[in-house]
Coordinates of C-alpha atoms in Angstrom, one line a residue:
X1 CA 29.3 -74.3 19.0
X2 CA 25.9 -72.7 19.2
X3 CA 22.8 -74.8 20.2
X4 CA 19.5 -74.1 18.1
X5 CA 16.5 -73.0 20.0
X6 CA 13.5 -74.7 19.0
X7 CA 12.3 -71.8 17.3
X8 CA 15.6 -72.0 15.2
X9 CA 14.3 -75.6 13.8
X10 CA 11.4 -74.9 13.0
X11 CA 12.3 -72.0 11.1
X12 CA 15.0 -74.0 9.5
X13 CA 12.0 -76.4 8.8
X14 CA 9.2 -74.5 7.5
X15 CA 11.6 -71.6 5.3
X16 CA 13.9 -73.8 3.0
X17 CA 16.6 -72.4 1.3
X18 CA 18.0 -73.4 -2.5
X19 CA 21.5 -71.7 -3.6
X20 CA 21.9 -72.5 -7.2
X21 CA 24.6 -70.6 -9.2
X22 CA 24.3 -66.7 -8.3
X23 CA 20.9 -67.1 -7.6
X24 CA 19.3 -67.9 -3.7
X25 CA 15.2 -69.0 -3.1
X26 CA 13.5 -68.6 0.2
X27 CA 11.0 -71.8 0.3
X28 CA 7.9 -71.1 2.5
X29 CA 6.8 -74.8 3.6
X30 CA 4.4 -75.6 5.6
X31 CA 1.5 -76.7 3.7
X32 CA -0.8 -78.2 5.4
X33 CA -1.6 -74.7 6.9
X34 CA -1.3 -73.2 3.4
X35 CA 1.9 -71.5 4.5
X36 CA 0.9 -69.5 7.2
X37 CA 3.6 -67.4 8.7
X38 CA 4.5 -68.2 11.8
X39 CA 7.2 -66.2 13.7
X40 CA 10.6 -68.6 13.8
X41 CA 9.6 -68.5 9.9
X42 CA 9.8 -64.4 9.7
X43 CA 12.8 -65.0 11.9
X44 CA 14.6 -67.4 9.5
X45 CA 13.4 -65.4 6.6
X46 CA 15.1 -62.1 8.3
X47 CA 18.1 -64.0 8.9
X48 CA 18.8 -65.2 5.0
X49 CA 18.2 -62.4 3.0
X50 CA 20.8 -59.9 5.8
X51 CA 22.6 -62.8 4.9
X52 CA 22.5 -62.8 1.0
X53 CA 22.1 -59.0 0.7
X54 CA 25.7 -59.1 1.8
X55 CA 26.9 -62.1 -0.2
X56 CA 28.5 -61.5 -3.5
X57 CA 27.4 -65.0 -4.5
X58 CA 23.8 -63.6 -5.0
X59 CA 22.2 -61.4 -7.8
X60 CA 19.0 -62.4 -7.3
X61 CA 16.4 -63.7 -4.4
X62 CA 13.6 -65.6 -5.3
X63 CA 10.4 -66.5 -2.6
X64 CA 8.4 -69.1 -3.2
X65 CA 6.3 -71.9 -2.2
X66 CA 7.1 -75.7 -1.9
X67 CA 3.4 -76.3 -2.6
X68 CA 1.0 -75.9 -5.4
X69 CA -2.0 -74.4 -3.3
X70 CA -0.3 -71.5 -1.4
X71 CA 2.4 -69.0 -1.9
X72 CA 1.3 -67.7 1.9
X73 CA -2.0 -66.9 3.0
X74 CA -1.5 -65.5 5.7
X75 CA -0.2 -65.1 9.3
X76 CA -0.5 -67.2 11.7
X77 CA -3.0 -64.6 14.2
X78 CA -4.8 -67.7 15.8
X79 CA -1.3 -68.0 17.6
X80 CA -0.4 -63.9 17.9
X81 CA -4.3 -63.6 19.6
X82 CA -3.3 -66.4 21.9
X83 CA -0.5 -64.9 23.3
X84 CA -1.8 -62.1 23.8
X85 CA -4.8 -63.2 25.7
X86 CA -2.5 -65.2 27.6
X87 CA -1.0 -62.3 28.9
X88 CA 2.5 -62.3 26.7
X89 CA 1.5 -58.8 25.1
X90 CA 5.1 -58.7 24.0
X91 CA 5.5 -61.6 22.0
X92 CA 2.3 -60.7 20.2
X93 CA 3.8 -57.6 19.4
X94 CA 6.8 -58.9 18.5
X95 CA 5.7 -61.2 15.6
X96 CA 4.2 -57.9 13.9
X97 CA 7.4 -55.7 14.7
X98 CA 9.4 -58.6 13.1
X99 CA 7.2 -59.4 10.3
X100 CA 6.5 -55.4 9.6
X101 CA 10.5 -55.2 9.5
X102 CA 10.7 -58.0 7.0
X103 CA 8.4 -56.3 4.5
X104 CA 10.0 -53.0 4.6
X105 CA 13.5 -55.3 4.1
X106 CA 12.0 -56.9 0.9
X107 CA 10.7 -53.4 -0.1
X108 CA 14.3 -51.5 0.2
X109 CA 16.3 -55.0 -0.8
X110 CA 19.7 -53.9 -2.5
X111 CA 18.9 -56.6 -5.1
X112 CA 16.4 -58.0 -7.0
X113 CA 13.9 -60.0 -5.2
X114 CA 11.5 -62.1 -7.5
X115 CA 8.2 -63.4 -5.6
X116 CA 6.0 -66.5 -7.5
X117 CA 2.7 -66.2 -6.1
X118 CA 1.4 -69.0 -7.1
X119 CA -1.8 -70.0 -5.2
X120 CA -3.2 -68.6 -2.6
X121 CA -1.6 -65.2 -1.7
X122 CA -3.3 -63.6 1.3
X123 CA -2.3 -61.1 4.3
X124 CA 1.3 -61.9 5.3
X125 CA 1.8 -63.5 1.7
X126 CA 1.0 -59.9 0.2
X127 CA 3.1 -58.5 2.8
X128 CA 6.5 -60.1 1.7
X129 CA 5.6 -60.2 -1.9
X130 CA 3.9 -56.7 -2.9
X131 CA 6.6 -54.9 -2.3
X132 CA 9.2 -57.2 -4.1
X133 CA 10.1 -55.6 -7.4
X134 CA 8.9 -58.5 -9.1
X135 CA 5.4 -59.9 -8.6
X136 CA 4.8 -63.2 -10.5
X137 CA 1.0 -63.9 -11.2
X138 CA -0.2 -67.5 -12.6
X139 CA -3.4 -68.8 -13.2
X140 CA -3.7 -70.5 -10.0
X141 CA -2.9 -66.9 -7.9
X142 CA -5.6 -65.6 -5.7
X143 CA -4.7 -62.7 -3.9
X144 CA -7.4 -61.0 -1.3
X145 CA -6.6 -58.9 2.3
X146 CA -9.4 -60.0 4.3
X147 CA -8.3 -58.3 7.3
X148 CA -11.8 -56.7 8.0
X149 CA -13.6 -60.4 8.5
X150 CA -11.4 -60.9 11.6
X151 CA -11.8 -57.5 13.0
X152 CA -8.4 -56.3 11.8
X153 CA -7.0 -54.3 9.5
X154 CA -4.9 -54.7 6.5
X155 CA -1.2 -54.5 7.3
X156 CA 2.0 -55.6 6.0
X157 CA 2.6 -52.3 4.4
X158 CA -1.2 -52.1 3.2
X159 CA -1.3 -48.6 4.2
X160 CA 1.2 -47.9 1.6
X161 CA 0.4 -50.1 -1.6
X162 CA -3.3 -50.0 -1.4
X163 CA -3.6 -46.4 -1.6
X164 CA -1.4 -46.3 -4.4
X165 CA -3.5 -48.5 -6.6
X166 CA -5.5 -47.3 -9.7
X167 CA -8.4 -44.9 -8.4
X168 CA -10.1 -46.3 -5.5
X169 CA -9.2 -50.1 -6.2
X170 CA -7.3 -50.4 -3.3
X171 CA -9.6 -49.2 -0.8
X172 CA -12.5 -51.3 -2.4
X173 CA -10.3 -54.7 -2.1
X174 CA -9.2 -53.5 1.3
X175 CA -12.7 -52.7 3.1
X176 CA -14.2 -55.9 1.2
X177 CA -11.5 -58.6 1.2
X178 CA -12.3 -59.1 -2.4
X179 CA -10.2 -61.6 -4.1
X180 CA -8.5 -61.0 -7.5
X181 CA -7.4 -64.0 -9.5
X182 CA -4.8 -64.4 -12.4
X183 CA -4.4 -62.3 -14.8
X184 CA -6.1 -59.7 -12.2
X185 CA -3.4 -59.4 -10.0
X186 CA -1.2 -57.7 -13.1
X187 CA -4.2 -55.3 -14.7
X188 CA -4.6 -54.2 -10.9
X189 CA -1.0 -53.3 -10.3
X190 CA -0.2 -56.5 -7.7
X191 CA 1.8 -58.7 -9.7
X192 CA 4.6 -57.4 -12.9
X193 CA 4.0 -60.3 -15.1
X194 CA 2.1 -63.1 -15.6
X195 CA 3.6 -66.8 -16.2
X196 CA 2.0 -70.3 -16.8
X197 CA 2.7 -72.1 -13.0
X198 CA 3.9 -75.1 -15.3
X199 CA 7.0 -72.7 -16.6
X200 CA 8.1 -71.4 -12.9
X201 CA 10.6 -74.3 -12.5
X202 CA 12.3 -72.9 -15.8
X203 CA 11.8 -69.7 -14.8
X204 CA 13.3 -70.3 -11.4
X205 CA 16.5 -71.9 -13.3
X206 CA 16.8 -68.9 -16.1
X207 CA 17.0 -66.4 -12.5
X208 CA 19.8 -68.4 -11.0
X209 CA 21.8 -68.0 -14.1
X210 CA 22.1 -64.3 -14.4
X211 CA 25.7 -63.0 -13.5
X212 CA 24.9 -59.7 -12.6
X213 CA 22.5 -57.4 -10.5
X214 CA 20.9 -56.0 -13.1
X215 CA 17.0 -54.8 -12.5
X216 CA 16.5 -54.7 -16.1
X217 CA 18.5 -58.1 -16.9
X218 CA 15.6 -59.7 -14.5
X219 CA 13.2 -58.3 -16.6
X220 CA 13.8 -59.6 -19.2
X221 CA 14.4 -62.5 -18.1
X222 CA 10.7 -63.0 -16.5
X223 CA 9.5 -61.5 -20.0
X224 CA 10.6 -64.3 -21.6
X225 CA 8.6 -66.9 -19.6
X226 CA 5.3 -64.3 -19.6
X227 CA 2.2 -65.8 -21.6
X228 CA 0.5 -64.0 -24.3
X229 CA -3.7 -63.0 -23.5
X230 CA -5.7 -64.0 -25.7
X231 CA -5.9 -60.9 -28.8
X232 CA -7.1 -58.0 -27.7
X233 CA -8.8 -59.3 -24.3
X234 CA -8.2 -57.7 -21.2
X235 CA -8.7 -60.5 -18.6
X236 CA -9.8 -58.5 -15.8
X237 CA -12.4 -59.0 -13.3
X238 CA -13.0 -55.5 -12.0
X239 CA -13.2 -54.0 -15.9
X240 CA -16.8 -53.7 -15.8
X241 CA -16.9 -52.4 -12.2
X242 CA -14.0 -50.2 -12.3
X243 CA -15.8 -46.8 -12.7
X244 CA -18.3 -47.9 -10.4
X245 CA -15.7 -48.7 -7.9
X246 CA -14.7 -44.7 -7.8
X247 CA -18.0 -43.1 -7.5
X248 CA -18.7 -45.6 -4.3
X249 CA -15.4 -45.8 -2.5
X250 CA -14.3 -42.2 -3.1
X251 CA -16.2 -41.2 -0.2
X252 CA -14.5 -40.8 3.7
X253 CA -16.9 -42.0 5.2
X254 CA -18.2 -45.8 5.5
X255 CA -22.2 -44.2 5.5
X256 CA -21.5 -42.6 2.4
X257 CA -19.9 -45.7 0.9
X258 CA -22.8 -47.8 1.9
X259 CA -25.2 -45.2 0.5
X260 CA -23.4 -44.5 -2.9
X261 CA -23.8 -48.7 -3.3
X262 CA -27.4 -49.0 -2.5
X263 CA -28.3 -46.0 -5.2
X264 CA -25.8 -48.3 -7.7
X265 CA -28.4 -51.4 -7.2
X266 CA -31.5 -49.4 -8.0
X267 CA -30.2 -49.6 -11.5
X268 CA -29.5 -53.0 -13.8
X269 CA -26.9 -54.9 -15.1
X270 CA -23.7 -55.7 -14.0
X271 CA -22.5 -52.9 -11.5
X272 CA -26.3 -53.6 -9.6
X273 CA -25.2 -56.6 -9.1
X274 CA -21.8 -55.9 -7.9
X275 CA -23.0 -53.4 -5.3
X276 CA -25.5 -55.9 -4.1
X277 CA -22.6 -58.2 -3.6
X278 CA -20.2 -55.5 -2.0
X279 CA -23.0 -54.3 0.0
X280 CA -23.5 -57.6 1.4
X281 CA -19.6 -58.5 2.0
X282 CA -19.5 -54.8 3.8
X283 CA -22.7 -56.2 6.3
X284 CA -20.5 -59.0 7.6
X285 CA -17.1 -57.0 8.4
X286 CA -16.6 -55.7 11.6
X287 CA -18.0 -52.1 11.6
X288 CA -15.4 -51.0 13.9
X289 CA -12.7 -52.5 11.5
X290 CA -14.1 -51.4 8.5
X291 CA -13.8 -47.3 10.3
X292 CA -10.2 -48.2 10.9
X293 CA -9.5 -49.1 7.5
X294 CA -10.5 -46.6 5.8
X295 CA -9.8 -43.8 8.0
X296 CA -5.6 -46.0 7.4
X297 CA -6.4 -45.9 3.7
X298 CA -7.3 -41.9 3.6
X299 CA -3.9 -41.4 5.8
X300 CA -1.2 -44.1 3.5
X301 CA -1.9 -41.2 0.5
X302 CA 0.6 -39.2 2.1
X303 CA 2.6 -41.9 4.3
X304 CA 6.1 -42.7 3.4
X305 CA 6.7 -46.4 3.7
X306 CA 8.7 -45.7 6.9
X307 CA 5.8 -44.2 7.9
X308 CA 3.3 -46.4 7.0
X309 CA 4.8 -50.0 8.9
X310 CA 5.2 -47.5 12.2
X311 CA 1.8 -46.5 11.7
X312 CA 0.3 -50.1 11.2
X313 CA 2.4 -51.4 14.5
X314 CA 0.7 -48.7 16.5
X315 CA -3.0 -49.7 15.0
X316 CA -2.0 -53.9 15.5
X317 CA -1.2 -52.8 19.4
X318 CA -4.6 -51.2 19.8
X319 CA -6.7 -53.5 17.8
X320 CA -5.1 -56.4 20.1
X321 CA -6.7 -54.8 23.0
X322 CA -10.2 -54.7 21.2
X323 CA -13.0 -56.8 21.3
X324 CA -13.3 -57.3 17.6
X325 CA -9.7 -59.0 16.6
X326 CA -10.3 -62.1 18.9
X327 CA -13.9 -62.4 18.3
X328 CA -13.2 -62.5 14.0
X329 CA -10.6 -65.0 14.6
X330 CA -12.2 -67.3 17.2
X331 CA -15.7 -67.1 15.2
X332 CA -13.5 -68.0 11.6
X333 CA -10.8 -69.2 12.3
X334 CA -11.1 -71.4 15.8
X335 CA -14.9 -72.5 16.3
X336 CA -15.3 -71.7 12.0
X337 CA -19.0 -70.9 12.8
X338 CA -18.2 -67.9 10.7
X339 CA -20.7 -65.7 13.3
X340 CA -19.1 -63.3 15.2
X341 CA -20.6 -61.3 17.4
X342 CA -19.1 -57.8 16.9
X343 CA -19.0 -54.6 19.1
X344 CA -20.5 -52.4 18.3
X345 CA -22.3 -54.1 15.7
X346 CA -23.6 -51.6 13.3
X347 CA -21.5 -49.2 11.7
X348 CA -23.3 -46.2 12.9
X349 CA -23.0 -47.4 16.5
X350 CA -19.2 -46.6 15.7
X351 CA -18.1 -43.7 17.6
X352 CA -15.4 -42.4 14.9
X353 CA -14.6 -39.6 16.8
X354 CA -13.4 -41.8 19.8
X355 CA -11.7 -44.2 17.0
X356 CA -10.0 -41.6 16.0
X357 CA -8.5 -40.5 19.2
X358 CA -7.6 -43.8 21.0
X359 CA -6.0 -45.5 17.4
X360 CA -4.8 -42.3 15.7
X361 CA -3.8 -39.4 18.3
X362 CA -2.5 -42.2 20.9
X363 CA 1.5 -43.2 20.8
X364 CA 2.0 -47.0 21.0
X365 CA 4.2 -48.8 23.7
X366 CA 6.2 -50.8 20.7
X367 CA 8.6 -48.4 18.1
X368 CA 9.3 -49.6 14.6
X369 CA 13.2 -50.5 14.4
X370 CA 14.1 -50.9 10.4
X371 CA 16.8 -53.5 9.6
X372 CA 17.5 -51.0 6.5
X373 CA 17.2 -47.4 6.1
X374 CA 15.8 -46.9 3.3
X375 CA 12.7 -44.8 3.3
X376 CA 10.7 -43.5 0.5
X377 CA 7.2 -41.8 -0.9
X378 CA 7.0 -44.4 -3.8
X379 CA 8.1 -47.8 -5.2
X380 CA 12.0 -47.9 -6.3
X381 CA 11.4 -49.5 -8.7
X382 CA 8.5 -50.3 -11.7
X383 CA 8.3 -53.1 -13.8
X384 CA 4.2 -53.8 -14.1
X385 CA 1.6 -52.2 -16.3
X386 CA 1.0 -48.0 -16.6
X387 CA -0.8 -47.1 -13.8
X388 CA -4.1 -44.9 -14.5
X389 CA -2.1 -41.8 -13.0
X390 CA 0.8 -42.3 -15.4
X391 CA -1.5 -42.5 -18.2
X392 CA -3.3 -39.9 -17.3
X393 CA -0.2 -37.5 -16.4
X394 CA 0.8 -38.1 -20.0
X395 CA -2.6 -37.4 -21.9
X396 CA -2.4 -34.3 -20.1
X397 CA 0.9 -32.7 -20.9
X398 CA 2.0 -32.9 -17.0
X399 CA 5.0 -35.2 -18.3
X400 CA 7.3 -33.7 -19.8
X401 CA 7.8 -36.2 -22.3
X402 CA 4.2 -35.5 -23.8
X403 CA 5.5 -32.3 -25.4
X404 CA 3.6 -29.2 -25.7
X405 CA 0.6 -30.5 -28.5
X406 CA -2.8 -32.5 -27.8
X407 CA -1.8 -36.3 -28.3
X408 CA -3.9 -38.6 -30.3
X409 CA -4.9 -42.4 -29.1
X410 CA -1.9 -44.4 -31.3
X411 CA 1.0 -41.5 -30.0
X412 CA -0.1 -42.4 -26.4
X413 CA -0.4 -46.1 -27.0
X414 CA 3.3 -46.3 -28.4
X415 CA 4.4 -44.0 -25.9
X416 CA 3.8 -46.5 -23.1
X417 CA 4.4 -49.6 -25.2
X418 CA 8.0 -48.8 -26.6
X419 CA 8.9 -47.1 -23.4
X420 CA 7.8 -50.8 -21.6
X421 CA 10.4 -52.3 -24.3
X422 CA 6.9 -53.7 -25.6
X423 CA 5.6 -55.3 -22.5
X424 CA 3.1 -57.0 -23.2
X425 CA -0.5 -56.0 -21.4
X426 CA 0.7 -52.7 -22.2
X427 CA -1.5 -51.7 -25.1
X428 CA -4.5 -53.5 -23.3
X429 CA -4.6 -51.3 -20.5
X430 CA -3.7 -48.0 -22.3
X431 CA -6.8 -48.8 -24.8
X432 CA -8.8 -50.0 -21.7
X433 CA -7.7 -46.6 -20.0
X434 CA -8.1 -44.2 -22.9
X435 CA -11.8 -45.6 -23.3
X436 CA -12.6 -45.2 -20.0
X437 CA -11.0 -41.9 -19.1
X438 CA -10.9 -40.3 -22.3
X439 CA -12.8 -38.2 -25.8
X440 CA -12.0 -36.8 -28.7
X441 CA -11.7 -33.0 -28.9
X442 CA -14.4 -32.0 -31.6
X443 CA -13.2 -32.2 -35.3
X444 CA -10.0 -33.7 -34.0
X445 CA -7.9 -37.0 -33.2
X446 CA -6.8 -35.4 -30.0
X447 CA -7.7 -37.0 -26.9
X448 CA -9.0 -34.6 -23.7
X449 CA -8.8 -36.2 -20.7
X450 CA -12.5 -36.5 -18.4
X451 CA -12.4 -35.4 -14.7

């Protein structure tokens, strides 16, 4: 008989397990550090779902949390900077290497995997619930990658889903640590649907029941639980912001960004007031990590997802040997006098050149090792709202579904919403889109799309 290590307990401890029927939930618990991951819990999370991805008494995997506050929000990096001060380099590395290898798991999982963010959802929560193909949103979510506060980066497959987000919304949240909230996390493309958190335990039963794996089955399953917006309203916190956010973060470099927001607050209204606000969350970054992040961002465009964990374990080694990453998380997160003392500590004292060189052009001592093969340029699967490029792509002919004629605003409405299976959301953001993004051709209903 094997003995359990004490790492084995308290994984067994902190990740609870449920097996209900043909459905099987992973149950983060340790709330009273709002779930932080530690690494026996990405170890005990590894070892069930190898396990269930193999059973044939599971369709479907469900994470969640046993508390109302937290899905996860984050890992536990006051212990990984430890180690690694103390000299154990390698058992640093190793919690990235096995928490990176659980995220691309989740992301290539042979069957459906349903994540419940409900609460706070930050860092290593995004990391093994982004890539799920189900993201459940409720009012209480908050979602944010805050990596940049603690002179980090954002990882857990960030260099892959960020810059895949409408325009540049995924390198705004990821240079500011923005948090998005609600109904947010599904007009931004994090979450697939949007439930009440007082109908996940019903939810949670309806999964368990289905008899088959069956993408689509889950679907609609979830769909049934979803909660109507109010008429007409599109709930979403970045809608007023959202053009504003491309002229500022399209830029690849962090001057120009900071520039392109300081013209945006010599005007009035509401986007003055948001670049005063990014402007000011950019200030207290860490210059250095804020150079990193973008220069990641620019690169995940054209990283497969293999690609882009092996990438990320590279950047965690050398950022471990900076300055910056145990500074942020002794000033935050240890002494919490939230004034860390970063070098260098302006972001033109940031030498990109020789950033460039010693994160980019320099091979790590650590290789990724996936537990799956599976390796890909985009998401498997796609159950949330149309994405800006997808609308887009179809006002323009350049799918092939759009036919060879100009489309008008109600053909390229129902498009989307029939071929969702009437999801709904869907005609919000195509409307929301199509004003945006869109005009009328003159003396004609047919929309031409604006570059």
């Amino acid at each position: 008989m094997s003995t359990k290590t004490d790492a084995d307990l308290e994984g067994d401890r902190r990740v609870l397990t449920l097996k209900n029927l043909m459905g099987r939930s992973l149950i983060l618990n340790r709330p009273e550090a709002l779930n932080a991951l530690t690494h026996p819990m990405v170890l005990a999370m590894k070892k069930h779902l190898l396990g269930w991805q193999k059973s044939d008494l599971c369709n479907v995997v469900i994470l969640r949390s046993n508390s109302p506050r937290a899905f996860c929000a984050g890992g536990d990096v006051v212990r990984v900077s430890s180690e690694w001060e103390s000299g154990n380099q390698r058992g640093a590395m190793q919690f990235f290497w096995d928490e990176y290898s659980v995220n691309h798991l989740i992301a290539s999982y042979e069957k459906p995997v349903v994540a419940l963010l409900d609460g706070y959802t930050m860092g290593g929560g995004v990391g093994l619930s982004v890539h799920a193909a189900f993201r459940v949103a409720t009012e209480s979510t908050v979602f944010a990658m805050p990596e940049t506060k603690i002179g980090f980066f954002p990882d857990v497959g960030a260099t892959f889903f960020l810059p895949r987000m409408d325009g540049q919304t995924g390198v705004y949240l990821g240079l500011t640590g923005q948090r998005l909230k609600g109904r947010d996390l599904v007009y931004a493309g994090v979450a697939t649907h949007f439930v009440p958190s007082e109908r996940l335990p019903m939810l949670e039963k309806r999964l368990q029941e289905i008899d088959v794996v069956d993408y689509d089955v889950v679907n609609r399953a979830i769909e049934e639980f979803v909660a109507q917006p109010e008429a007409g309203q599109m709930e979403y916190s970045l809608a007023g912001v959202r053009d504003a956010i491309d002229r500022c973060f399209r830029f690849n470099k962090v001057e120009s960004i900071v520039e392109a927001l300081r013209q945006e607050t010599e005007a009035e209204g509401v986007v003055a007031e948001w670049a005063a606000r990014t402007l000011e969350q950019l200030m207290g970054m860490s210059p250095s990590s804020l150079k990193l992040t973008l220069e990641q961002l620019r690169k995940g465009r054209t990283c497969s997802i293999q690609e882009s964990f092996a990438l990320e374990l590279r950047l965690a080694e050398r950022r471990l040997s900076s300055h910056d990453m145990h500074e942020g998380i002794q000033a935050l997160l240890v002494r919490k006098s939230n004034d860390p003392q970063w070098q260098p500590s302006t972001i033109d004292a940031v030498d990109m050149q020789k950033l460039h060189a010693e994160y980019f052009e320099t091979r790590g001592n650590y290789e990724m090792q996936f537990l799956d093969p599976a390796n890909f340029e985009e998401y498997p699967h796609s159950y949330g709202l149309p994405s800006e490029k997808e609308v887009g792509e179809f006002v323009r002919g350049e799918n092939p579904q759009a036919g060879d004629f100009g489309l008008t605003r109600n053909e390229v409405v129902a498009f989307f919403v029939k071929g969702s299976g009437h999801k709904i959301g869907v005609k919000e953001k195509v409307n929301w889109v199509l004003d945006r993004k869109t005009r009328l051709l003159p003396d004609s209903s047919v929309l031409q799309w604006i570059k």
